[in-house]
Amino acid sequence: MCSCVRSSRALSPVLRPARLLPQAGYRLASRGLWTSPPSLAVGGDSTLLPLPSQARVVICGGGIVGSSVAFHLAKLGWTDIVLLEQGRLGAGTTRLCAGIVSVAKPISIECQMANYSNGLYKGLEEETGVKTGSLCLAQNQDRFLSLKRLASRLKVMGISCNVIKPKEVAKLHPHVNIHDLVGALHLPGDAVVSPPDINHALAVAAAGHGVQILERTTVQQVLVEKGQVTAVETDRGSIECEFFVNCAGQWAYELGQASEMKVSIPLHGCEQFYLLTKPLQDPLPPDTPVLMDMDGRIYARPWQGGVLSGGFEKNPKPIFTEGRNQLEIQNMQEDWDHFEPMLSALLRRMPSLESAEIHQLVNCPESFTPDMHCLMGETPGISGYFVLAGMNSSGLAFAGGAGKYLAEWMTYGYPTANVWPLDIKRFGNLQSSRTFLRHRVMEVMPLLYELKVPRWDFQTGRQLRTSPLYDRLDTQGARWMEKHGFERTKYFVPHGKDLLSLDQSKTFYKPDWFDIVGSEVKCCKEAVCVIDMSSFTKFELSSTNDQALDLLQHLCANDLDVPVGHIVHTGMLNERGGYENDCSVVRVSKNSFFIVSPTDQQVHCWAWIKKHMPNDPHLHLEDVSWKYTALNLIGPRAMDVLTELSYVSMTPDHFPSMFCKEMSVGYANGIRVMSMTHTGEPGFMLYVPIEYALHVYNELMSVGQKYGIRNAGYYALRSLRIEKFFAFWGQDLDAFTTPLECGREFRVKFDTDTDFLGRAALLQQRQDGVFRRFVMLILEDHDTELDLWPWWGEPVYRNDQLAGTTTSSAYSYTLERHICLGFVSPPPSPEGLPTPITPDFINRGDYEVDIAGQRYPAKAKLYPFSSLFTQQKRRKEDMELSNLQGK
């Protein structure tokens, strides 16, 4: 035995029995005993069932995720479903799962999925688990604040939770050492379940609805013709099908790469350990709460009178970078030296375990994704190929909800909740490098329990995509963040500032960069700033005749039949009228259009356009994101700088708002100059061919010196756009938000006969009324220096009743107050029906914003406050929605 275990009196390893966990063909009974599984009559006996020649959908993976998808598809009325498993049902990582179902997740959609899973599992016929509740412990005030923020978010969803003191922790779990705790979050609805039992119950229910489950059948590749799934090849033959769902877990990446038309599924495996003890002298009751000591990086739950405890260490061990096989997974070895820090943390938290005896240290593989969120949805470029994988050690908690949403997606064309944070199209091929994934998951796994304050950044996999100006800006003090693999500036540290303290600044309160960003905002308003926005997604759509215009008129809510040179800000809507994309479109010539979209829309927007694009050789779509450097020249002196560099008058009379000209800037020709800034401030966007980028930037900075020019970053941009009440796709706008709900009806071509996507839904909404509204909330009686800052996701109360949540926020250096943007809605009618919202409802209510349990009064507005301060009236066309990303 290893020295770390021998040297400790704790968990004396008196006994090392044979492997505790079941081999293939066995399952964990609800009472914790391993028993042979009953026959499902779906291939569970020694005789392989015949392989069907065709099916409507084939699901690869017989773990809890694949079984959930099959179950929910069957519930929605699907027939001809085949579920394939290369080994025995549930014999992969499902059987190794720790069995904890908790709603303590970092983003709302994950909380919703876990909450649904919990209810689903409790409703299954078998006795599958115990309602234990859980305790999320806080060893410091920042962790306690994060738990309070989580509690506020969970209450909005109707999930029971309580912020409690250390003494209350001791009452709920007498084995816990509370001396270093400042508080905790109690989640009474969390549960401990048996994953193999859940998997078995889902499979039985699915089989009862006609799903065919075939074990010992390996998927080799998916066949695709003309961008459509046509068949699945297995080691036992082929199955023709319309849909394929990759729920292969650890094998999902390899399966995606194995097909003739490769599918990018960015995930990578890591070893994950948990410890099992024998029953304690004072056995833990089965309803003892689960402990999640994130500062100690451990969790612990009751197990057969003893304890099951694991965690997320700082130095994880990535595995299978060069591929994997079933034998490797079944024979993963114990590593006591590696587990020692978590063992020590467990003993600090539960000192009574020092006399416990070890039953086994389990090493199980788990797959992680580049951003800690699972992969869900239809893959870009292949119709009918869906993915649900990369569960980041939460497969049990997410399986029920994720299976439900994916089944809805396949049935209706969309899920019933906004799953963009999980959509596989948030990634592209650039995140599929095995080296990138190996390095990133070594950071991701510890981050699952790391304290994450607003605007934290990944440190691995950086400098993958950069602007030609990266080195130039870096030497001038740029501080960087990353979006879709692209480096973007947050702000610029002035010469002589303490760089170390800024880089390590992590807080829920006023950040150390406050004054730096304030000076950049001031320069944007009073002089001129340059912001490198090269990360924007940029497409060119062209045709020989009117095909490009016809396509955009069908896809876009606004009217694109405008004179050459005009810029149109528009949403691309779905059939429900929700935003699939929010973009600016320039009519470059009669049959050519330049489309600018958010950075993380590169894959999604491309897939959306291609999905609706006719198969016409005379219609061409090209991704030109890499061809252009985008420079945002913001401020009242921007006009002077460009006039001097181009010898062309840039006054509004000669260069009106929302207009584009191709001009010379300095020595460089062919610069697309647009009179817009995505902030509401005066200025211009310059789209510069990359070979001219450094020259144009140097010329701007040189000529601009006399006008007070300086660099600025995205934090300044965020403050400017929020105080102008500009919405932001991916945070304020999503696939369920319509133009009517966010005050953008004037950007919808209702006055034309053009039948665009979403038109019917918007007309119906105009008739029925809008049930929620995008508003601006100005915080009052909020001390910027001492009080917690709002970031996003805070509950909004009206007249002491929950009315909505914030979607984004920023400090307004103009108003010297915080501004939150978000949606509010009136309470339902006595009959439980939604109530149309009115301006009176918004204007006459008393509003409060809940920040970590503390409510602050706020004024709600439907129009930006800035107009009252500047006394300027801007044309509606200049109030473009922001194309920005980032938090």
PDB file of N, CA and C in Angstrom, residues 136-152 162-166 168-169 181-186 295 451 508-509 788 852-853:
ATOM      1  N   CYS A 136     -23.984  22.317   0.418  1.00  0.00           N
ATOM      2  CA  CYS A 136     -22.847  22.947  -0.255  1.00  0.00           C
ATOM      3  C   CYS A 136     -22.161  23.849   0.765  1.00  0.00           C
ATOM      4  N   LEU A 137     -20.942  23.503   1.121  1.00  0.00           N
ATOM      5  CA  LEU A 137     -20.244  24.188   2.210  1.00  0.00           C
ATOM      6  C   LEU A 137     -19.411  25.357   1.694  1.00  0.00           C
ATOM      7  N   ALA A 138     -19.262  26.373   2.544  1.00  0.00           N
ATOM      8  CA  ALA A 138     -18.449  27.543   2.200  1.00  0.00           C
ATOM      9  C   ALA A 138     -17.406  27.761   3.286  1.00  0.00           C
ATOM     10  N   GLN A 139     -16.129  27.756   2.881  1.00  0.00           N
ATOM     11  CA  GLN A 139     -15.044  28.006   3.833  1.00  0.00           C
ATOM     12  C   GLN A 139     -14.619  29.463   3.852  1.00  0.00           C
ATOM     13  N   ASN A 140     -15.146  30.271   2.940  1.00  0.00           N
ATOM     14  CA  ASN A 140     -14.774  31.689   2.888  1.00  0.00           C
ATOM     15  C   ASN A 140     -15.958  32.507   2.390  1.00  0.00           C
ATOM     16  N   GLN A 141     -15.849  33.804   2.513  1.00  0.00           N
ATOM     17  CA  GLN A 141     -16.972  34.678   2.183  1.00  0.00           C
ATOM     18  C   GLN A 141     -17.282  34.684   0.688  1.00  0.00           C
ATOM     19  N   ASP A 142     -16.269  34.613  -0.160  1.00  0.00           N
ATOM     20  CA  ASP A 142     -16.528  34.611  -1.605  1.00  0.00           C
ATOM     21  C   ASP A 142     -17.321  33.371  -2.008  1.00  0.00           C
ATOM     22  N   ARG A 143     -16.953  32.217  -1.453  1.00  0.00           N
ATOM     23  CA  ARG A 143     -17.721  31.000  -1.748  1.00  0.00           C
ATOM     24  C   ARG A 143     -19.153  31.151  -1.226  1.00  0.00           C
ATOM     25  N   PHE A 144     -19.296  31.731  -0.043  1.00  0.00           N
ATOM     26  CA  PHE A 144     -20.625  31.925   0.531  1.00  0.00           C
ATOM     27  C   PHE A 144     -21.464  32.846  -0.360  1.00  0.00           C
ATOM     28  N   LEU A 145     -20.840  33.872  -0.908  1.00  0.00           N
ATOM     29  CA  LEU A 145     -21.555  34.770  -1.826  1.00  0.00           C
ATOM     30  C   LEU A 145     -21.992  34.029  -3.082  1.00  0.00           C
ATOM     31  N   SER A 146     -21.127  33.173  -3.601  1.00  0.00           N
ATOM     32  CA  SER A 146     -21.493  32.424  -4.803  1.00  0.00           C
ATOM     33  C   SER A 146     -22.675  31.507  -4.519  1.00  0.00           C
ATOM     34  N   LEU A 147     -22.718  30.930  -3.316  1.00  0.00           N
ATOM     35  CA  LEU A 147     -23.845  30.067  -2.946  1.00  0.00           C
ATOM     36  C   LEU A 147     -25.120  30.888  -2.765  1.00  0.00           C
ATOM     37  N   LYS A 148     -24.996  32.092  -2.230  1.00  0.00           N
ATOM     38  CA  LYS A 148     -26.167  32.954  -2.095  1.00  0.00           C
ATOM     39  C   LYS A 148     -26.713  33.352  -3.464  1.00  0.00           C
ATOM     40  N   ARG A 149     -25.818  33.618  -4.405  1.00  0.00           N
ATOM     41  CA  ARG A 149     -26.264  33.928  -5.760  1.00  0.00           C
ATOM     42  C   ARG A 149     -26.963  32.719  -6.391  1.00  0.00           C
ATOM     43  N   LEU A 150     -26.412  31.527  -6.160  1.00  0.00           N
ATOM     44  CA  LEU A 150     -27.046  30.308  -6.655  1.00  0.00           C
ATOM     45  C   LEU A 150     -28.427  30.135  -6.028  1.00  0.00           C
ATOM     46  N   ALA A 151     -28.547  30.399  -4.725  1.00  0.00           N
ATOM     47  CA  ALA A 151     -29.834  30.265  -4.050  1.00  0.00           C
ATOM     48  C   ALA A 151     -30.876  31.192  -4.660  1.00  0.00           C
ATOM     49  N   SER A 152     -30.497  32.424  -4.962  1.00  0.00           N
ATOM     50  CA  SER A 152     -31.431  33.359  -5.588  1.00  0.00           C
ATOM     51  C   SER A 152     -31.913  32.830  -6.929  1.00  0.00           C
ATOM     52  N   ASN A 162     -32.054  26.669   1.041  1.00  0.00           N
ATOM     53  CA  ASN A 162     -31.933  27.529   2.214  1.00  0.00           C
ATOM     54  C   ASN A 162     -30.466  27.838   2.466  1.00  0.00           C
ATOM     55  N   VAL A 163     -30.158  29.114   2.661  1.00  0.00           N
ATOM     56  CA  VAL A 163     -28.828  29.523   3.097  1.00  0.00           C
ATOM     57  C   VAL A 163     -28.790  29.384   4.616  1.00  0.00           C
ATOM     58  N   ILE A 164     -27.852  28.604   5.120  1.00  0.00           N
ATOM     59  CA  ILE A 164     -27.845  28.285   6.545  1.00  0.00           C
ATOM     60  C   ILE A 164     -26.486  28.598   7.177  1.00  0.00           C
ATOM     61  N   LYS A 165     -26.486  28.608   8.536  1.00  0.00           N
ATOM     62  CA  LYS A 165     -25.283  28.870   9.302  1.00  0.00           C
ATOM     63  C   LYS A 165     -24.573  27.549   9.625  1.00  0.00           C
ATOM     64  N   PRO A 166     -23.304  27.634  10.027  1.00  0.00           N
ATOM     65  CA  PRO A 166     -22.565  26.398  10.340  1.00  0.00           C
ATOM     66  C   PRO A 166     -23.235  25.526  11.396  1.00  0.00           C
ATOM     67  N   GLU A 168     -26.328  25.028  11.890  1.00  0.00           N
ATOM     68  CA  GLU A 168     -27.400  24.264  11.258  1.00  0.00           C
ATOM     69  C   GLU A 168     -26.834  23.116  10.427  1.00  0.00           C
ATOM     70  N   VAL A 169     -25.631  23.313   9.874  1.00  0.00           N
ATOM     71  CA  VAL A 169     -24.960  22.226   9.156  1.00  0.00           C
ATOM     72  C   VAL A 169     -24.718  21.057  10.099  1.00  0.00           C
ATOM     73  N   LEU A 181     -16.037  26.790   8.682  1.00  0.00           N
ATOM     74  CA  LEU A 181     -17.105  27.156   7.743  1.00  0.00           C
ATOM     75  C   LEU A 181     -17.688  28.525   8.082  1.00  0.00           C
ATOM     76  N   VAL A 182     -18.113  29.237   7.055  1.00  0.00           N
ATOM     77  CA  VAL A 182     -18.819  30.505   7.254  1.00  0.00           C
ATOM     78  C   VAL A 182     -20.305  30.368   6.939  1.00  0.00           C
ATOM     79  N   GLY A 183     -20.700  29.265   6.313  1.00  0.00           N
ATOM     80  CA  GLY A 183     -22.095  29.035   5.982  1.00  0.00           C
ATOM     81  C   GLY A 183     -22.223  27.909   4.988  1.00  0.00           C
ATOM     82  N   ALA A 184     -23.453  27.700   4.535  1.00  0.00           N
ATOM     83  CA  ALA A 184     -23.698  26.621   3.580  1.00  0.00           C
ATOM     84  C   ALA A 184     -25.027  26.856   2.886  1.00  0.00           C
ATOM     85  N   LEU A 185     -25.233  26.117   1.802  1.00  0.00           N
ATOM     86  CA  LEU A 185     -26.503  26.105   1.092  1.00  0.00           C
ATOM     87  C   LEU A 185     -27.093  24.715   1.227  1.00  0.00           C
ATOM     88  N   HIS A 186     -28.315  24.648   1.774  1.00  0.00           N
ATOM     89  CA  HIS A 186     -28.995  23.374   1.948  1.00  0.00           C
ATOM     90  C   HIS A 186     -29.987  23.187   0.815  1.00  0.00           C
ATOM     91  N   ASP A 295     -14.516  24.055  -1.632  1.00  0.00           N
ATOM     92  CA  ASP A 295     -13.214  24.632  -1.286  1.00  0.00           C
ATOM     93  C   ASP A 295     -12.219  23.536  -0.930  1.00  0.00           C
ATOM     94  N   LEU A 451     -13.833  28.275  -7.327  1.00  0.00           N
ATOM     95  CA  LEU A 451     -14.670  29.462  -7.176  1.00  0.00           C
ATOM     96  C   LEU A 451     -14.535  30.306  -8.435  1.00  0.00           C
ATOM     97  N   PHE A 508     -16.588  39.563  -6.364  1.00  0.00           N
ATOM     98  CA  PHE A 508     -17.969  39.852  -6.701  1.00  0.00           C
ATOM     99  C   PHE A 508     -18.285  41.333  -6.484  1.00  0.00           C
ATOM    100  N   TYR A 509     -17.307  42.058  -5.956  1.00  0.00           N
ATOM    101  CA  TYR A 509     -17.493  43.479  -5.667  1.00  0.00           C
ATOM    102  C   TYR A 509     -16.845  44.324  -6.763  1.00  0.00           C
ATOM    103  N   LEU A 788     -22.305  44.502  -3.198  1.00  0.00           N
ATOM    104  CA  LEU A 788     -22.099  43.519  -4.256  1.00  0.00           C
ATOM    105  C   LEU A 788     -22.572  44.068  -5.582  1.00  0.00           C
ATOM    106  N   ALA A 852     -27.566  38.288  -4.560  1.00  0.00           N
ATOM    107  CA  ALA A 852     -27.143  37.354  -3.505  1.00  0.00           C
ATOM    108  C   ALA A 852     -27.992  37.501  -2.247  1.00  0.00           C
ATOM    109  N   GLY A 853     -29.298  37.649  -2.433  1.00  0.00           N
ATOM    110  CA  GLY A 853     -30.208  37.715  -1.303  1.00  0.00           C
ATOM    111  C   GLY A 853     -30.483  39.105  -0.777  1.00  0.00           C
TER     112      GLY A 853
END
